[in-house]
């Protein structure tokens, strides 16, 4: 039985990823900051709940100890993420973004990934087929955002794409350092969730597809890559 932890999984793409992986036979832990929402989601899906705030060392360490005591971990999905939005649902731009907004975004989207990876690495290294899926974004691609003909070029925000580009670099460097693990970044697509004020054009079922696919790769699967449902993406 494959045991999987998904951070930020009480709603949105994380919740749908949990549903699909449970259907595929995984034992899934729903990681969530809010205990009530997390337990409710876990009960609804037939998952296990673990309280986990990726911005808090003690919370992450406690979650790792709990999952270790339960038997270990095979797959880690770093899904928890935030995007700064103004009151009108617009994003802070180059002229308006603040250092505090950048710092807040990086605390969850980047430092949270490092914090969780370090805490769960000892468990993953005991697995016969350890996998890490870092949920990135198409907005992380320097190639796409610098191309005037690419649909992502229009996006004016700073904090979110910068943080996800950093996640891609974490994927590259951790994959090189930990060759026994399969570590990849994925782009779910522009999915309708609370993250973007429900303005996305895809369903959560569509958004979860590439995450679920990459969570199930074997020891001979790719590592250190950046993928969407159609294949590899340009960094």
PDB file of C-alpha atoms in Angstrom:
ATOM      1  CA  UNK A   1       0.000   0.000   0.000  1.00  0.00           C
ATOM      2  CA  UNK A   2       1.354   3.420  -1.005  1.00  0.00           C
ATOM      3  CA  UNK A   3       1.100   6.096   1.680  1.00  0.00           C
ATOM      4  CA  UNK A   4       0.822   9.682   0.488  1.00  0.00           C
ATOM      5  CA  UNK A   5       0.798  13.067   2.211  1.00  0.00           C
ATOM      6  CA  UNK A   6      -0.765  16.061   0.449  1.00  0.00           C
ATOM      7  CA  UNK A   7      -0.239  19.469   2.024  1.00  0.00           C
ATOM      8  CA  UNK A   8      -3.041  22.031   1.818  1.00  0.00           C
ATOM      9  CA  UNK A   9      -5.491  19.293   0.895  1.00  0.00           C
ATOM     10  CA  UNK A  10      -8.707  20.275   2.646  1.00  0.00           C
ATOM     11  CA  UNK A  11     -10.029  21.984  -0.504  1.00  0.00           C
ATOM     12  CA  UNK A  12      -9.335  22.758  -4.145  1.00  0.00           C
ATOM     13  CA  UNK A  13      -6.815  20.828  -6.217  1.00  0.00           C
ATOM     14  CA  UNK A  14      -5.297  19.189  -3.132  1.00  0.00           C
ATOM     15  CA  UNK A  15      -8.665  17.808  -2.081  1.00  0.00           C
ATOM     16  CA  UNK A  16      -9.350  16.455  -5.571  1.00  0.00           C
ATOM     17  CA  UNK A  17      -5.852  14.959  -5.771  1.00  0.00           C
ATOM     18  CA  UNK A  18      -6.558  13.138  -2.516  1.00  0.00           C
ATOM     19  CA  UNK A  19      -9.849  11.808  -3.885  1.00  0.00           C
ATOM     20  CA  UNK A  20      -8.233  10.481  -7.045  1.00  0.00           C
ATOM     21  CA  UNK A  21      -5.258   8.901  -5.278  1.00  0.00           C
ATOM     22  CA  UNK A  22      -7.539   7.187  -2.753  1.00  0.00           C
ATOM     23  CA  UNK A  23      -9.485   5.791  -5.704  1.00  0.00           C
ATOM     24  CA  UNK A  24      -6.145   4.542  -7.092  1.00  0.00           C
ATOM     25  CA  UNK A  25      -5.458   2.657  -3.849  1.00  0.00           C
ATOM     26  CA  UNK A  26      -3.278   5.081  -1.902  1.00  0.00           C
ATOM     27  CA  UNK A  27      -3.569   5.657   1.824  1.00  0.00           C
ATOM     28  CA  UNK A  28      -3.756   9.453   1.889  1.00  0.00           C
ATOM     29  CA  UNK A  29      -3.048  11.938   4.645  1.00  0.00           C
ATOM     30  CA  UNK A  30      -4.842  15.260   4.299  1.00  0.00           C
ATOM     31  CA  UNK A  31      -2.459  17.917   5.596  1.00  0.00           C
ATOM     32  CA  UNK A  32      -4.262  21.098   6.639  1.00  0.00           C
ATOM     33  CA  UNK A  33      -3.673  24.080   8.925  1.00  0.00           C
ATOM     34  CA  UNK A  34      -7.300  24.202  10.065  1.00  0.00           C
ATOM     35  CA  UNK A  35      -8.037  21.087  12.103  1.00  0.00           C
ATOM     36  CA  UNK A  36     -11.825  21.250  11.725  1.00  0.00           C
ATOM     37  CA  UNK A  37     -11.720  21.663   7.942  1.00  0.00           C
ATOM     38  CA  UNK A  38      -9.007  19.057   7.603  1.00  0.00           C
ATOM     39  CA  UNK A  39     -10.878  16.451   9.630  1.00  0.00           C
ATOM     40  CA  UNK A  40     -14.075  17.144   7.720  1.00  0.00           C
ATOM     41  CA  UNK A  41     -12.299  16.695   4.390  1.00  0.00           C
ATOM     42  CA  UNK A  42     -10.588  13.503   5.553  1.00  0.00           C
ATOM     43  CA  UNK A  43     -13.864  12.005   6.775  1.00  0.00           C
ATOM     44  CA  UNK A  44     -15.579  12.921   3.526  1.00  0.00           C
ATOM     45  CA  UNK A  45     -12.869  11.278   1.413  1.00  0.00           C
ATOM     46  CA  UNK A  46     -11.951   8.311   3.570  1.00  0.00           C
ATOM     47  CA  UNK A  47      -8.499   9.773   4.183  1.00  0.00           C
ATOM     48  CA  UNK A  48      -6.464  10.362   7.317  1.00  0.00           C
ATOM     49  CA  UNK A  49      -6.035  13.855   8.746  1.00  0.00           C
ATOM     50  CA  UNK A  50      -2.822  15.377  10.044  1.00  0.00           C
ATOM     51  CA  UNK A  51      -2.578  18.965  11.259  1.00  0.00           C
ATOM     52  CA  UNK A  52       0.156  20.624   9.244  1.00  0.00           C
ATOM     53  CA  UNK A  53       1.032  24.285   8.804  1.00  0.00           C
ATOM     54  CA  UNK A  54       3.907  24.457   6.321  1.00  0.00           C
ATOM     55  CA  UNK A  55       5.029  27.804   7.788  1.00  0.00           C
ATOM     56  CA  UNK A  56       5.522  26.365  11.289  1.00  0.00           C
ATOM     57  CA  UNK A  57       8.483  24.154  12.223  1.00  0.00           C
ATOM     58  CA  UNK A  58       6.781  22.551  15.219  1.00  0.00           C
ATOM     59  CA  UNK A  59       3.656  21.726  13.238  1.00  0.00           C
ATOM     60  CA  UNK A  60       5.630  20.105  10.424  1.00  0.00           C
ATOM     61  CA  UNK A  61       7.826  18.109  12.824  1.00  0.00           C
ATOM     62  CA  UNK A  62       4.765  16.870  14.731  1.00  0.00           C
ATOM     63  CA  UNK A  63       3.148  15.765  11.475  1.00  0.00           C
ATOM     64  CA  UNK A  64       6.298  13.877  10.482  1.00  0.00           C
ATOM     65  CA  UNK A  65       6.406  12.123  13.851  1.00  0.00           C
ATOM     66  CA  UNK A  66       2.740  11.162  13.565  1.00  0.00           C
ATOM     67  CA  UNK A  67       3.109   9.695  10.066  1.00  0.00           C
ATOM     68  CA  UNK A  68       6.328   7.914  11.035  1.00  0.00           C
ATOM     69  CA  UNK A  69       4.551   6.316  13.998  1.00  0.00           C
ATOM     70  CA  UNK A  70       1.768   5.184  11.668  1.00  0.00           C
ATOM     71  CA  UNK A  71       4.202   3.370   9.403  1.00  0.00           C
ATOM     72  CA  UNK A  72       5.993   5.794   7.088  1.00  0.00           C
ATOM     73  CA  UNK A  73       5.586   7.681   3.817  1.00  0.00           C
ATOM     74  CA  UNK A  74       6.080   6.922   0.119  1.00  0.00           C
ATOM     75  CA  UNK A  75       4.767  10.001  -1.686  1.00  0.00           C
ATOM     76  CA  UNK A  76       4.857  13.679  -0.715  1.00  0.00           C
ATOM     77  CA  UNK A  77       2.763  16.189  -2.644  1.00  0.00           C
ATOM     78  CA  UNK A  78       3.789  19.765  -1.815  1.00  0.00           C
ATOM     79  CA  UNK A  79       0.502  21.389  -2.760  1.00  0.00           C
ATOM     80  CA  UNK A  80       0.003  24.101  -0.129  1.00  0.00           C
ATOM     81  CA  UNK A  81       0.316  27.533  -1.716  1.00  0.00           C
ATOM     82  CA  UNK A  82      -0.944  31.098  -1.596  1.00  0.00           C
ATOM     83  CA  UNK A  83      -1.233  34.036  -3.979  1.00  0.00           C
ATOM     84  CA  UNK A  84      -1.528  37.658  -2.865  1.00  0.00           C
ATOM     85  CA  UNK A  85      -4.715  39.280  -4.150  1.00  0.00           C
ATOM     86  CA  UNK A  86      -6.109  42.785  -3.773  1.00  0.00           C
ATOM     87  CA  UNK A  87      -9.662  43.475  -2.631  1.00  0.00           C
ATOM     88  CA  UNK A  88     -10.849  43.531  -6.249  1.00  0.00           C
ATOM     89  CA  UNK A  89      -9.156  40.168  -6.927  1.00  0.00           C
ATOM     90  CA  UNK A  90      -6.351  41.782  -8.937  1.00  0.00           C
ATOM     91  CA  UNK A  91      -2.730  40.885  -8.179  1.00  0.00           C
ATOM     92  CA  UNK A  92      -0.038  43.248  -6.877  1.00  0.00           C
ATOM     93  CA  UNK A  93       2.077  44.332  -9.832  1.00  0.00           C
ATOM     94  CA  UNK A  94       5.661  45.499 -10.252  1.00  0.00           C
ATOM     95  CA  UNK A  95       4.592  49.019  -9.229  1.00  0.00           C
ATOM     96  CA  UNK A  96       2.611  47.973  -6.158  1.00  0.00           C
ATOM     97  CA  UNK A  97       4.032  44.740  -4.726  1.00  0.00           C
ATOM     98  CA  UNK A  98       5.662  45.099  -1.322  1.00  0.00           C
ATOM     99  CA  UNK A  99       8.543  43.266   0.284  1.00  0.00           C
ATOM    100  CA  UNK A 100       6.127  41.978   2.934  1.00  0.00           C
ATOM    101  CA  UNK A 101       3.877  40.483   0.254  1.00  0.00           C
ATOM    102  CA  UNK A 102       6.865  38.798  -1.317  1.00  0.00           C
ATOM    103  CA  UNK A 103       8.061  37.502   2.040  1.00  0.00           C
ATOM    104  CA  UNK A 104       4.618  36.188   2.973  1.00  0.00           C
ATOM    105  CA  UNK A 105       4.239  34.381  -0.346  1.00  0.00           C
ATOM    106  CA  UNK A 106       7.689  32.824  -0.134  1.00  0.00           C
ATOM    107  CA  UNK A 107       7.089  31.691   3.453  1.00  0.00           C
ATOM    108  CA  UNK A 108       4.378  29.297   2.273  1.00  0.00           C
ATOM    109  CA  UNK A 109       5.262  28.584  -1.343  1.00  0.00           C
ATOM    110  CA  UNK A 110       9.044  28.210  -1.065  1.00  0.00           C
ATOM    111  CA  UNK A 111      10.239  27.950   2.527  1.00  0.00           C
ATOM    112  CA  UNK A 112       7.276  25.682   3.282  1.00  0.00           C
ATOM    113  CA  UNK A 113       8.423  23.245   0.596  1.00  0.00           C
ATOM    114  CA  UNK A 114      11.930  23.134   2.057  1.00  0.00           C
ATOM    115  CA  UNK A 115      10.613  22.769   5.598  1.00  0.00           C
ATOM    116  CA  UNK A 116       8.321  19.865   4.691  1.00  0.00           C
ATOM    117  CA  UNK A 117      10.899  18.130   2.490  1.00  0.00           C
ATOM    118  CA  UNK A 118      13.506  18.189   5.225  1.00  0.00           C
ATOM    119  CA  UNK A 119      11.082  16.891   7.851  1.00  0.00           C
ATOM    120  CA  UNK A 120       9.822  14.000   5.733  1.00  0.00           C
ATOM    121  CA  UNK A 121      13.049  13.080   3.942  1.00  0.00           C
ATOM    122  CA  UNK A 122      14.040  10.403   6.503  1.00  0.00           C
ATOM    123  CA  UNK A 123      10.665   8.720   5.977  1.00  0.00           C
ATOM    124  CA  UNK A 124      10.822   8.956   2.193  1.00  0.00           C
ATOM    125  CA  UNK A 125      14.334   7.488   2.118  1.00  0.00           C
ATOM    126  CA  UNK A 126      12.999   4.338   3.808  1.00  0.00           C
ATOM    127  CA  UNK A 127      10.441   3.848   1.044  1.00  0.00           C
ATOM    128  CA  UNK A 128      11.089   1.426  -1.824  1.00  0.00           C
ATOM    129  CA  UNK A 129       9.774   3.986  -4.327  1.00  0.00           C
ATOM    130  CA  UNK A 130       9.859   7.522  -2.871  1.00  0.00           C
ATOM    131  CA  UNK A 131       8.213  10.282  -4.881  1.00  0.00           C
ATOM    132  CA  UNK A 132       7.924  14.045  -4.374  1.00  0.00           C
ATOM    133  CA  UNK A 133       5.565  16.167  -6.443  1.00  0.00           C
ATOM    134  CA  UNK A 134       6.024  19.932  -6.133  1.00  0.00           C
ATOM    135  CA  UNK A 135       2.939  21.761  -7.341  1.00  0.00           C
ATOM    136  CA  UNK A 136       4.328  24.620  -9.392  1.00  0.00           C
ATOM    137  CA  UNK A 137       2.588  26.718 -12.046  1.00  0.00           C
ATOM    138  CA  UNK A 138       2.815  27.586 -15.710  1.00  0.00           C
ATOM    139  CA  UNK A 139       3.533  31.085 -14.414  1.00  0.00           C
ATOM    140  CA  UNK A 140       6.863  29.770 -13.128  1.00  0.00           C
ATOM    141  CA  UNK A 141       8.225  29.430 -16.653  1.00  0.00           C
ATOM    142  CA  UNK A 142      10.663  32.190 -17.578  1.00  0.00           C
ATOM    143  CA  UNK A 143      10.352  31.002 -21.172  1.00  0.00           C
ATOM    144  CA  UNK A 144       6.575  31.432 -21.189  1.00  0.00           C
ATOM    145  CA  UNK A 145       6.346  34.739 -19.344  1.00  0.00           C
ATOM    146  CA  UNK A 146       9.037  36.352 -21.483  1.00  0.00           C
ATOM    147  CA  UNK A 147       7.330  35.299 -24.735  1.00  0.00           C
ATOM    148  CA  UNK A 148       4.806  37.945 -25.939  1.00  0.00           C
ATOM    149  CA  UNK A 149       2.955  35.261 -27.890  1.00  0.00           C
ATOM    150  CA  UNK A 150       2.452  32.947 -24.917  1.00  0.00           C
ATOM    151  CA  UNK A 151      -0.899  33.112 -23.044  1.00  0.00           C
ATOM    152  CA  UNK A 152       0.910  33.441 -19.695  1.00  0.00           C
ATOM    153  CA  UNK A 153       2.715  36.595 -20.842  1.00  0.00           C
ATOM    154  CA  UNK A 154      -0.235  38.773 -19.826  1.00  0.00           C
ATOM    155  CA  UNK A 155       0.100  37.948 -16.112  1.00  0.00           C
ATOM    156  CA  UNK A 156       1.326  41.095 -14.270  1.00  0.00           C
ATOM    157  CA  UNK A 157       1.927  39.678 -10.787  1.00  0.00           C
ATOM    158  CA  UNK A 158       5.321  39.384  -9.153  1.00  0.00           C
ATOM    159  CA  UNK A 159       5.192  37.408  -5.907  1.00  0.00           C
ATOM    160  CA  UNK A 160       3.404  34.259  -7.042  1.00  0.00           C
ATOM    161  CA  UNK A 161       5.327  33.489 -10.260  1.00  0.00           C
ATOM    162  CA  UNK A 162       8.637  34.343  -8.597  1.00  0.00           C
ATOM    163  CA  UNK A 163       7.867  31.919  -5.784  1.00  0.00           C
ATOM    164  CA  UNK A 164       6.926  29.148  -8.197  1.00  0.00           C
ATOM    165  CA  UNK A 165      10.073  29.694 -10.263  1.00  0.00           C
ATOM    166  CA  UNK A 166      11.962  29.197  -7.005  1.00  0.00           C
ATOM    167  CA  UNK A 167      10.028  25.962  -6.449  1.00  0.00           C
ATOM    168  CA  UNK A 168      11.224  24.763  -9.855  1.00  0.00           C
ATOM    169  CA  UNK A 169      14.805  25.444  -8.831  1.00  0.00           C
ATOM    170  CA  UNK A 170      14.241  23.505  -5.612  1.00  0.00           C
ATOM    171  CA  UNK A 171      13.030  20.608  -7.749  1.00  0.00           C
ATOM    172  CA  UNK A 172      16.167  20.671  -9.897  1.00  0.00           C
ATOM    173  CA  UNK A 173      18.592  20.923  -6.988  1.00  0.00           C
ATOM    174  CA  UNK A 174      16.886  18.433  -4.661  1.00  0.00           C
ATOM    175  CA  UNK A 175      16.557  15.926  -7.520  1.00  0.00           C
ATOM    176  CA  UNK A 176      20.305  16.157  -8.221  1.00  0.00           C
ATOM    177  CA  UNK A 177      21.154  15.792  -4.534  1.00  0.00           C
ATOM    178  CA  UNK A 178      18.713  12.913  -3.879  1.00  0.00           C
ATOM    179  CA  UNK A 179      18.885  10.583  -6.891  1.00  0.00           C
ATOM    180  CA  UNK A 180      17.039   7.772  -5.093  1.00  0.00           C
ATOM    181  CA  UNK A 181      13.900   9.946  -5.041  1.00  0.00           C
ATOM    182  CA  UNK A 182      11.731  10.925  -8.004  1.00  0.00           C
ATOM    183  CA  UNK A 183      11.226  14.685  -7.537  1.00  0.00           C
ATOM    184  CA  UNK A 184       9.318  16.715 -10.125  1.00  0.00           C
ATOM    185  CA  UNK A 185       7.447  20.009 -10.544  1.00  0.00           C
ATOM    186  CA  UNK A 186       4.010  20.033 -12.131  1.00  0.00           C
ATOM    187  CA  UNK A 187       1.791  22.670 -13.710  1.00  0.00           C
ATOM    188  CA  UNK A 188      -1.880  21.905 -13.010  1.00  0.00           C
ATOM    189  CA  UNK A 189      -3.184  24.593 -15.369  1.00  0.00           C
ATOM    190  CA  UNK A 190      -5.441  27.586 -14.702  1.00  0.00           C
ATOM    191  CA  UNK A 191      -7.878  25.863 -12.370  1.00  0.00           C
ATOM    192  CA  UNK A 192     -10.939  27.346 -10.708  1.00  0.00           C
ATOM    193  CA  UNK A 193     -10.045  27.534  -6.998  1.00  0.00           C
ATOM    194  CA  UNK A 194     -10.081  29.988  -4.109  1.00  0.00           C
ATOM    195  CA  UNK A 195      -6.417  30.755  -4.896  1.00  0.00           C
ATOM    196  CA  UNK A 196      -7.416  32.814  -7.944  1.00  0.00           C
ATOM    197  CA  UNK A 197     -10.822  33.949  -6.744  1.00  0.00           C
ATOM    198  CA  UNK A 198     -12.411  31.101  -8.730  1.00  0.00           C
ATOM    199  CA  UNK A 199     -11.521  32.729 -12.048  1.00  0.00           C
ATOM    200  CA  UNK A 200      -9.775  29.652 -13.445  1.00  0.00           C
ATOM    201  CA  UNK A 201     -10.960  27.964 -16.622  1.00  0.00           C
ATOM    202  CA  UNK A 202     -10.352  24.339 -15.610  1.00  0.00           C
ATOM    203  CA  UNK A 203     -12.113  22.082 -13.115  1.00  0.00           C
ATOM    204  CA  UNK A 204     -10.258  20.685 -10.110  1.00  0.00           C
ATOM    205  CA  UNK A 205     -10.562  17.260 -11.727  1.00  0.00           C
ATOM    206  CA  UNK A 206      -8.574  18.540 -14.702  1.00  0.00           C
ATOM    207  CA  UNK A 207      -6.083  20.363 -12.487  1.00  0.00           C
ATOM    208  CA  UNK A 208      -5.375  17.288 -10.383  1.00  0.00           C
ATOM    209  CA  UNK A 209      -4.658  15.040 -13.376  1.00  0.00           C
ATOM    210  CA  UNK A 210      -0.935  15.740 -13.739  1.00  0.00           C
ATOM    211  CA  UNK A 211      -0.368  15.696  -9.965  1.00  0.00           C
ATOM    212  CA  UNK A 212      -2.010  12.283  -9.673  1.00  0.00           C
ATOM    213  CA  UNK A 213      -0.052  10.982 -12.657  1.00  0.00           C
ATOM    214  CA  UNK A 214       3.311  12.106 -11.302  1.00  0.00           C
ATOM    215  CA  UNK A 215       2.491  10.861  -7.797  1.00  0.00           C
ATOM    216  CA  UNK A 216       2.276   7.349  -9.223  1.00  0.00           C
ATOM    217  CA  UNK A 217       5.540   7.136 -11.166  1.00  0.00           C
ATOM    218  CA  UNK A 218       7.894   4.293 -10.386  1.00  0.00           C
ATOM    219  CA  UNK A 219      11.629   4.185  -9.605  1.00  0.00           C
ATOM    220  CA  UNK A 220      12.374   4.333 -13.329  1.00  0.00           C
ATOM    221  CA  UNK A 221      10.287   7.480 -13.804  1.00  0.00           C
ATOM    222  CA  UNK A 222      11.626  10.968 -14.523  1.00  0.00           C
ATOM    223  CA  UNK A 223      13.165  13.192 -11.895  1.00  0.00           C
ATOM    224  CA  UNK A 224      14.165  16.849 -11.833  1.00  0.00           C
ATOM    225  CA  UNK A 225      11.571  17.739 -14.468  1.00  0.00           C
ATOM    226  CA  UNK A 226       8.726  20.214 -15.012  1.00  0.00           C
ATOM    227  CA  UNK A 227       5.534  18.782 -16.512  1.00  0.00           C
ATOM    228  CA  UNK A 228       1.953  19.497 -17.466  1.00  0.00           C
ATOM    229  CA  UNK A 229      -0.602  17.030 -18.845  1.00  0.00           C
ATOM    230  CA  UNK A 230       0.997  17.229 -22.286  1.00  0.00           C
ATOM    231  CA  UNK A 231       4.575  16.539 -21.231  1.00  0.00           C
ATOM    232  CA  UNK A 232       7.723  18.469 -20.320  1.00  0.00           C
ATOM    233  CA  UNK A 233       7.638  22.242 -20.062  1.00  0.00           C
ATOM    234  CA  UNK A 234      10.357  24.780 -20.768  1.00  0.00           C
ATOM    235  CA  UNK A 235      11.856  26.288 -17.649  1.00  0.00           C
TER     236      UNK A 235
END
